[in-house]
XYZ file of C-alpha atoms in Angstrom:
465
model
C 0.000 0.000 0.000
C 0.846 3.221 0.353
C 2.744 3.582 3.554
C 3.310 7.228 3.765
C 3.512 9.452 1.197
C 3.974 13.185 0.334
C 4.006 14.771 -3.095
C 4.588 18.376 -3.691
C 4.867 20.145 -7.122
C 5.774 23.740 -7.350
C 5.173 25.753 -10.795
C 6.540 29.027 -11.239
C 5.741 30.426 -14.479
C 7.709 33.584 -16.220
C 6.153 35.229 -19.133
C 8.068 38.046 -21.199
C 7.208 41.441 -20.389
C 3.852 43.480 -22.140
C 3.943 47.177 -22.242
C 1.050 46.744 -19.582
C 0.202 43.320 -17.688
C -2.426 41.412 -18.285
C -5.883 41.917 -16.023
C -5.461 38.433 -14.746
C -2.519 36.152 -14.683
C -3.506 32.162 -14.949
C -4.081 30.311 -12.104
C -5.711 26.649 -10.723
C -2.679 25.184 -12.050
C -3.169 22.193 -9.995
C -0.289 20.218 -8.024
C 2.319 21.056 -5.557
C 4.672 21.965 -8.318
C 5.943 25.940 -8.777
C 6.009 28.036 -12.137
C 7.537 31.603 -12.524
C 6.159 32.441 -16.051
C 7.553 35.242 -18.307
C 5.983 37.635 -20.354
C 7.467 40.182 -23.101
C 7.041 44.457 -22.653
C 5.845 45.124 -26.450
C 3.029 42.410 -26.411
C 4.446 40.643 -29.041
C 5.592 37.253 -28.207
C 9.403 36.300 -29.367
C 9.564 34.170 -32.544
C 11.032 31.189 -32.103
C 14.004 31.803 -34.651
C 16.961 29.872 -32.893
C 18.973 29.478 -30.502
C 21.712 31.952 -30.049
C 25.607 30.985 -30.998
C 26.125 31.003 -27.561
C 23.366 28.689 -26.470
C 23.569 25.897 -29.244
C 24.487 22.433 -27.422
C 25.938 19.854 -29.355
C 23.973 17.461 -31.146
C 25.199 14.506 -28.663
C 23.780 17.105 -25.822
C 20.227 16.875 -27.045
C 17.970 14.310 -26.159
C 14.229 13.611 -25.926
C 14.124 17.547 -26.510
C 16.641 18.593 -23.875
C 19.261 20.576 -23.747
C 22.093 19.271 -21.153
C 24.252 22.321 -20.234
C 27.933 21.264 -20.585
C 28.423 21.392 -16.796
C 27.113 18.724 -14.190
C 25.887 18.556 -11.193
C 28.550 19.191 -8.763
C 29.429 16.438 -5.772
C 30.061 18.685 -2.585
C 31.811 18.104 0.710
C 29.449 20.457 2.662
C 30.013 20.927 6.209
C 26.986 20.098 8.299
C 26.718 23.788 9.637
C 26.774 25.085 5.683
C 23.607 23.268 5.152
C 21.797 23.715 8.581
C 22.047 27.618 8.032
C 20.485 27.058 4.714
C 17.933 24.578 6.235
C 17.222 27.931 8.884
C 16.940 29.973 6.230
C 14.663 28.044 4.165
C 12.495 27.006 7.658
C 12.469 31.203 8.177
C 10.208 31.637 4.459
C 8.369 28.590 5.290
C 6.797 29.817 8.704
C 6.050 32.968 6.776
C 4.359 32.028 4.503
C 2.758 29.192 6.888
C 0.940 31.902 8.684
C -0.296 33.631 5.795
C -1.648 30.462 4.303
C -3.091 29.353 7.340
C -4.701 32.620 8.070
C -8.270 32.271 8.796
C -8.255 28.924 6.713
C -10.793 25.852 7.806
C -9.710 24.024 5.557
C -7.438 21.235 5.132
C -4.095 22.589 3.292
C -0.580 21.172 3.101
C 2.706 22.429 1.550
C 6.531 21.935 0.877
C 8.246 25.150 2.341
C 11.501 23.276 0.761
C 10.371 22.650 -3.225
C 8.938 26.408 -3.399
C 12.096 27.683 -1.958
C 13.593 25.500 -4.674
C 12.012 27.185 -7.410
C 12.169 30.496 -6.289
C 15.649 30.344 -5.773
C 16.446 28.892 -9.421
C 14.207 32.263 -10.546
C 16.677 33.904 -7.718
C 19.841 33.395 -9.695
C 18.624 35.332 -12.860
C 17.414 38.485 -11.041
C 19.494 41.118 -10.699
C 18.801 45.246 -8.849
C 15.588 45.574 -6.785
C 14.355 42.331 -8.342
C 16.727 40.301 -6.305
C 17.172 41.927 -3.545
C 13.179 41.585 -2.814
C 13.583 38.344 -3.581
C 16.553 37.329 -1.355
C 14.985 39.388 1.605
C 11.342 37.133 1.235
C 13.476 34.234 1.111
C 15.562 34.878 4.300
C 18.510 34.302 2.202
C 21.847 36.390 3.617
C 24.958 34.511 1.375
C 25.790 36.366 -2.144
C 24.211 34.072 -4.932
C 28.145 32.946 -5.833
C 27.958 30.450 -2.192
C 23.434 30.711 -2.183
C 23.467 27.785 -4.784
C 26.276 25.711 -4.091
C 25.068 25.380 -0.407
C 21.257 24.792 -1.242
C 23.339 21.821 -3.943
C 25.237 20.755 -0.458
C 21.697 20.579 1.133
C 20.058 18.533 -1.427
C 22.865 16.157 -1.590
C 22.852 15.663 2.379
C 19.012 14.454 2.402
C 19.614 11.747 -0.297
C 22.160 9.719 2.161
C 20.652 6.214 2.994
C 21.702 4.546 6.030
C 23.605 1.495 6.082
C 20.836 -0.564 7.494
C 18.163 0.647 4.805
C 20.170 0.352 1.266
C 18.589 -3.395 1.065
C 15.549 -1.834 1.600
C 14.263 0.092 -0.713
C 10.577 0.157 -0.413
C 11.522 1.768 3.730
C 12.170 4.712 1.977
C 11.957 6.866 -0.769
C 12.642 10.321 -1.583
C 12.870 12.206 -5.499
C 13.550 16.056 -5.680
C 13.511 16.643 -8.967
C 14.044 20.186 -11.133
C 13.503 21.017 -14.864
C 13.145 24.128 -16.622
C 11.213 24.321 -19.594
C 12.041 27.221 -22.220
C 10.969 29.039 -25.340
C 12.343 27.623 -28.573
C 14.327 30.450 -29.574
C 14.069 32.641 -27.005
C 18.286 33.769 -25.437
C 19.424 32.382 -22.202
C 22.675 33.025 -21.170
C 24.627 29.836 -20.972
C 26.216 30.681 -17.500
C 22.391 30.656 -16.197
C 22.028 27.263 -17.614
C 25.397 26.438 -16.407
C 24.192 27.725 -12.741
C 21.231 25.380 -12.977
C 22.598 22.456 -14.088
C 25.376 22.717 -11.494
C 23.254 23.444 -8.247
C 19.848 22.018 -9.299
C 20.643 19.396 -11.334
C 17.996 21.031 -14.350
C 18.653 20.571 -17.688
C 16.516 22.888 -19.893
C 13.900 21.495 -22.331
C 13.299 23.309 -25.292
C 9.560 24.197 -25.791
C 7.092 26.296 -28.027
C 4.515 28.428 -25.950
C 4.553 30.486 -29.243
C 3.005 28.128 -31.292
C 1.863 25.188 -29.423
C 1.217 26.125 -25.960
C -1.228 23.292 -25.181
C 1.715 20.868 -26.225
C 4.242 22.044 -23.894
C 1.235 22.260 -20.710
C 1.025 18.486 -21.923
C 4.422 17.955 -21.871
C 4.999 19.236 -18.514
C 2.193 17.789 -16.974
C 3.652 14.045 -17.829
C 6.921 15.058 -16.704
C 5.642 15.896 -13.350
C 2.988 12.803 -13.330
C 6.199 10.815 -13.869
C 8.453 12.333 -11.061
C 5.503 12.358 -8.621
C 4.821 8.499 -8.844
C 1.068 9.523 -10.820
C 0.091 11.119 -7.387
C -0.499 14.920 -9.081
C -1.314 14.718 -12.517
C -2.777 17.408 -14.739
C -0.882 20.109 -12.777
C -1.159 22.616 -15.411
C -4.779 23.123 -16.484
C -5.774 24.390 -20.111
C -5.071 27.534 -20.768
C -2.378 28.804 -18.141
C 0.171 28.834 -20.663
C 0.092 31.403 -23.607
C 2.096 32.750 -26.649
C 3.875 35.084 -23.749
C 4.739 32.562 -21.461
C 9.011 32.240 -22.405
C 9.953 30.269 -19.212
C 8.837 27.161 -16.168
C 10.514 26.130 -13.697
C 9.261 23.464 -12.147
C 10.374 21.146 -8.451
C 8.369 17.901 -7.617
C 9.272 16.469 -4.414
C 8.166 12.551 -4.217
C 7.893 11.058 -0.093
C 7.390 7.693 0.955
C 8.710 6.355 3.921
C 7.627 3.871 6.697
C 7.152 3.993 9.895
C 9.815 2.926 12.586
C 6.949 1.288 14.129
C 4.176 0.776 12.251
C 0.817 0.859 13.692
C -1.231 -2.704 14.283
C -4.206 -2.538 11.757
C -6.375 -4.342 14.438
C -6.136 -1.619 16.794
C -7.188 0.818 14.129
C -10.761 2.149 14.946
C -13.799 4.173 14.597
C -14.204 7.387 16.939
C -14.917 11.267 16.904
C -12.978 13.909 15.700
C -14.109 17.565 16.212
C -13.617 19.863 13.370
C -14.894 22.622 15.155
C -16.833 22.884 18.725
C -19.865 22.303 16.762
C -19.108 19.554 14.545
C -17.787 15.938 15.031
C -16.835 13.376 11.959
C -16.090 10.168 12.228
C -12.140 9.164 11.666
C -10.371 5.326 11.696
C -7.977 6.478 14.537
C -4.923 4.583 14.641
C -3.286 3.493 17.974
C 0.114 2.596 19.127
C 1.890 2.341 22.509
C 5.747 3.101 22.444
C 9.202 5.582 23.464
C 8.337 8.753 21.762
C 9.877 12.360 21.771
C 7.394 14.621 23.063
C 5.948 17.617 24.884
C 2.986 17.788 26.939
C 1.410 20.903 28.984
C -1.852 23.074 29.391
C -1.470 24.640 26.536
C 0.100 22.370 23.827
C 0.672 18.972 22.787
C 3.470 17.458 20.319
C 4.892 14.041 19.386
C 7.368 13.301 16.779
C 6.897 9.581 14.828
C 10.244 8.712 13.476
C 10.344 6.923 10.177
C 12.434 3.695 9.802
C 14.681 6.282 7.925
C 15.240 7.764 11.285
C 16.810 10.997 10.014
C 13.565 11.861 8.919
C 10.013 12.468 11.578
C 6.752 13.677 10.854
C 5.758 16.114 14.197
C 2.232 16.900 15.082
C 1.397 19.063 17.263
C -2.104 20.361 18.732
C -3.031 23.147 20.951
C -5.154 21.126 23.929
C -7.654 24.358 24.599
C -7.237 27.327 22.055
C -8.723 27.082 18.412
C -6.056 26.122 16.173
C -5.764 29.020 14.124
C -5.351 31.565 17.243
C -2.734 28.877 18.190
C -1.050 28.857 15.148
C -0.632 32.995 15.249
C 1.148 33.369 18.047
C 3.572 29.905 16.910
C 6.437 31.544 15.202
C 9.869 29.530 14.049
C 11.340 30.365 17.362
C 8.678 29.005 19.640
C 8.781 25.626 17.280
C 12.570 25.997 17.833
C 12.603 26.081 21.463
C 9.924 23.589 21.065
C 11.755 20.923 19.844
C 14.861 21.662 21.683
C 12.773 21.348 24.875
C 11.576 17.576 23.554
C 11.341 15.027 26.411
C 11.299 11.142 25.560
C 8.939 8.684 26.974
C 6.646 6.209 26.533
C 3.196 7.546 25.049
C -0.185 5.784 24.149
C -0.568 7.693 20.921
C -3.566 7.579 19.322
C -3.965 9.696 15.535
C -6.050 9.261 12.997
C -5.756 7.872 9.389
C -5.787 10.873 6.869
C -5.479 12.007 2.871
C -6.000 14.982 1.232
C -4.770 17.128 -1.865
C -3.668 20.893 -1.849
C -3.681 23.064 -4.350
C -3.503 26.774 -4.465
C -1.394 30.094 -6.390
C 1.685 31.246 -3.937
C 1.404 34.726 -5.679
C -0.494 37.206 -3.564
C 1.464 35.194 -0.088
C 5.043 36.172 -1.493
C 3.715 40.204 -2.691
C 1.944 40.313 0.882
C 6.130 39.414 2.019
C 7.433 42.095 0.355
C 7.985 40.442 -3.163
C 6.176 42.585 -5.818
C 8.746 44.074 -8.242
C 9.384 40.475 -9.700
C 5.323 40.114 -10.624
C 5.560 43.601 -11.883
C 7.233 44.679 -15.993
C 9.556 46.233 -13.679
C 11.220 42.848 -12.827
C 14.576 42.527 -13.546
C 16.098 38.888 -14.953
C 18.331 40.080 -16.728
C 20.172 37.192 -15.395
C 18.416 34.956 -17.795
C 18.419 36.415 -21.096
C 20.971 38.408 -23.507
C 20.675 41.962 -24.178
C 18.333 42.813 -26.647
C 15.536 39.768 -25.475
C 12.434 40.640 -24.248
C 12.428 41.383 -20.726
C 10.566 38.704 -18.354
C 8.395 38.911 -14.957
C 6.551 36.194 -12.852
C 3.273 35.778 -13.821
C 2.387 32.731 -10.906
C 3.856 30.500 -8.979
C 1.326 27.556 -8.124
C 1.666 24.527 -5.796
C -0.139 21.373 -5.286
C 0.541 18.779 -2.386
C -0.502 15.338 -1.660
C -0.440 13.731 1.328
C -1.459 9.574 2.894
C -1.013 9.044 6.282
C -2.138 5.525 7.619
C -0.721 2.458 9.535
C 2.359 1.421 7.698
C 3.979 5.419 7.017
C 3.434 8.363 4.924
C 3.424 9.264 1.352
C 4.103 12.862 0.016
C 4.526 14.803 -3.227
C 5.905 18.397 0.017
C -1.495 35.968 19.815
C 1.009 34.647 22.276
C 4.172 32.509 21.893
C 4.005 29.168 22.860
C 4.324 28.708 27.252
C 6.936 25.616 27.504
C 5.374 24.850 31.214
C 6.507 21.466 32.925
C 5.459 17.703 32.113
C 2.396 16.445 33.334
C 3.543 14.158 35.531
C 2.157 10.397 34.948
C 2.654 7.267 37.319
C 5.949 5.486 35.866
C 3.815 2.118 35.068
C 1.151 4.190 32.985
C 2.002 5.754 29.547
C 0.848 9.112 28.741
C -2.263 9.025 26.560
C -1.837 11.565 23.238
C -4.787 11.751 21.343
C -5.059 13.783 18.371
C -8.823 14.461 17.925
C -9.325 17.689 16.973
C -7.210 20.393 14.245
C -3.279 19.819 14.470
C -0.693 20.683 12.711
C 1.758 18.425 11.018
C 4.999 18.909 9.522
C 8.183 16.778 8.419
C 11.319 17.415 8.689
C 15.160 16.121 8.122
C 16.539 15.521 12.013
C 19.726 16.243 10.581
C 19.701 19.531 9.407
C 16.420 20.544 10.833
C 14.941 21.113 7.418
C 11.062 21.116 7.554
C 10.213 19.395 3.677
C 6.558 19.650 4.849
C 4.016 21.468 6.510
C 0.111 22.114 6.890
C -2.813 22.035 9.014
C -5.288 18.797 9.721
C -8.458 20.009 10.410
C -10.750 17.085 8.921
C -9.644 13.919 8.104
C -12.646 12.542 6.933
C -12.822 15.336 4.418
């Protein structure tokens, strides 16, 4: 079955630049994927007349429609502490935007902090003036973009390491980051922008034409993500988001599916109430299980992190025990989580959660403008980055996520007011385990132990639903 399993897709669509924007830019693109798409300032989209002299790849260099920059993906010796500030900077954007998304939302959502960050930061290393420094600032990123991509490349290589003990086991675990950009036929990137890509993301650039056949390449991309996503988010793009305009997508799918340490007995799994609100109860197959578990447990909150048999990797929920979840959530900033989990006790817990699945989708735009990013969504936006003189000037149009998520008894599987009051542990009778019971809105994330990375985040608030 399906263990459990996460997949996020982030789209992030650039279109060249019009003399005035359009009234509406596309959205429902569906899946946790992100797309920056470009659009030109005459109006007039770019003919596709060839690649420039510095752009053609050798014939051996294209394949299946791609073109493979001369440069590979570079193997780095990153020291742990590189990565972990990268992992704090990424966590940083992820909280922000957390509470913005979360914001008065009764609604089920999840979302990969990690492949957005991804994505933006690929658009990141082709904007230059105001353009990137709005960008860097949103993004909580501090190093000059000569180290930025080479540690985020240090990162990514760090969270692919198996342990000994799992490399027979294949099926315990399973992650895919993937990143592809997908360009206008025609249209001038600069070869060190490829280069930078190809190096640090791994991206090789497919050669398009939104000119002509738009509905092609949203076809095209759509089975590429389908494909790195394991068929859980299909259909990503829907009709008509891409146009004669659109010059550039970049696109991350992140593919999770990892057992349990201990996975829960299916016998014990069973029927019982879960309140969506004061008002309403559904009911939920809650899941049971009885074991050594970090936690913390006071008035106010409640959190447990479930290792996977990939221990470097946990999923954490955590649920306010009086206050409505989205008060709760407010006042919860990075550093409260922070002290949070430094603050972690282990014992043994009777923890009983219940079985969930659900599908986000939803346009990142207005979150990152409401940051502080608008000149990049703007015909002010400078990529110049990207392109060579003369070309027509680009700006993001959208940037669009989708994220799946399965939790049940054998794992997870994934496509991505106040401060908190750390008071003192109940105190239990040693004999008796401490009964957690998640039965009304939590919050869930996962994240990489070793770094601290959080790949996931988002809000339960029905699990029937």
């Amino acid at each position: 079955m399906k263990k459990g399993l996460m997949v996020m897709i982030f789209l992030l669509m650039i279109t060249a630049c019009t003399s005035g924007l359009p009234e509406k830019t596309p959205d429902g693109y569906p899946g946790a994927l992100t797309t920056p798409t470009i659009i030109s300032p005459n109006g007039y989209p770019t003919p596709a007349t060839g690649t420039t002299e510095t752009q053609q790849p050798s014939p051996e260099s294209i394949k299946d429609g791609v073109i493979k920059s001369n440069q590979k993906g570079i193997e780095l010796d990153t020291l742990a502490q590189d990565y972990q500030e990268i992992a704090a900077n990424m966590n940083a954007f992820g909280y922000d935007l957390y509470h913005l998304l979360s914001k008065d939302n009764d609604t089920n959502f999840f979302f990969s902090p990690y492949s957005i960050t991804q994505a933006m930061a690929m658009t990141l290393a082709g904007a230059r003036g105001e353009t990137e420094t709005e960008m860097a600032n949103v993004l909580h990123f501090q190093l000059s973009q000569d180290d930025l991509h080479s540690r985020i490349n240090g990162l990514d290589q760090s969270l692919y390491r198996v342990p000994e003990n799992l490399r027979d086991m294949p099926d315990a675990f399973q992650l895919n980051v993937a990143n592809a950009i997908w360009g206008q036929s025609g249209y001038p990137f600069k070869s060190p922008y490829l280069d930078l890509i190809a190096e640090s993301y791994g991206a090789g650039i497919h050669l398009v034409d939104f000119v002509k056949s738009a509905e092609k390449a949203r076809i095209t991309i759509n089975k590429w993500v389908a494909n790195q996503t394991n068929d859980k988010i299909k259909d990503l793009i829907s009709p008509g988001a891409l146009d004669s305009f659109t010059r550039l997508v970049l696109t991350n799918a992140i593919y999770f599916n990892a057992t349990w340490q201990k996975e829960f007995n299916k016998k014990l799994t069973h029927s019982a109430d879960f309140a969506t609100t004061a008002d309403q109860i559904v009911p939920v197959d809650m899941m049971e299980q009885k074991g050594q578990f970090n936690y913390q447990y006071n008035d106010e909150i409640q959190m447990i992190e479930i290792p996977y048999m990939n221990s470097r990797y946990s999923m954490v929920l955590l649920m306010p025990r009086q206050s409505d979840l989205n008060k709760f959530i407010q006042g919860f900033d990075l550093a409260s989580y922070n002290l949070l989990m430094k603050s972690k006790k282990q014992g043994e817990i009777l923890l009983k959660m219940p079985k969930f699945e659900f599908e986000s989708s939803f346009s990142v735009s207005n979150a990152l403008k409401d940051l502080g990013m608008t000149t990049p969504f703007t015909d002010a936006a400078d990529f110049s980055g990207m392109y060579e003189q003369g070309a027509q000037p680009l700006y993001i149009s959208d940037v669009i996520h989708k994220a799946f998520v399965a939790v049940d008894e054998e794992g997870t599987e994934a496509a991505a007011a106040t401060a908190v009051i750390v008071g003192a542990t109940s105190v239990m009778p040693e004999e008796e385990p401490l009964e957690m019971i998640f039965n009304h809105p939590f919050m869930l994330l996962i994240r990489d132990r070793e770094s601290g990375l959080i790949l996931f985040l988002g809000n339960v608030i029905n699990p029937a639903n």
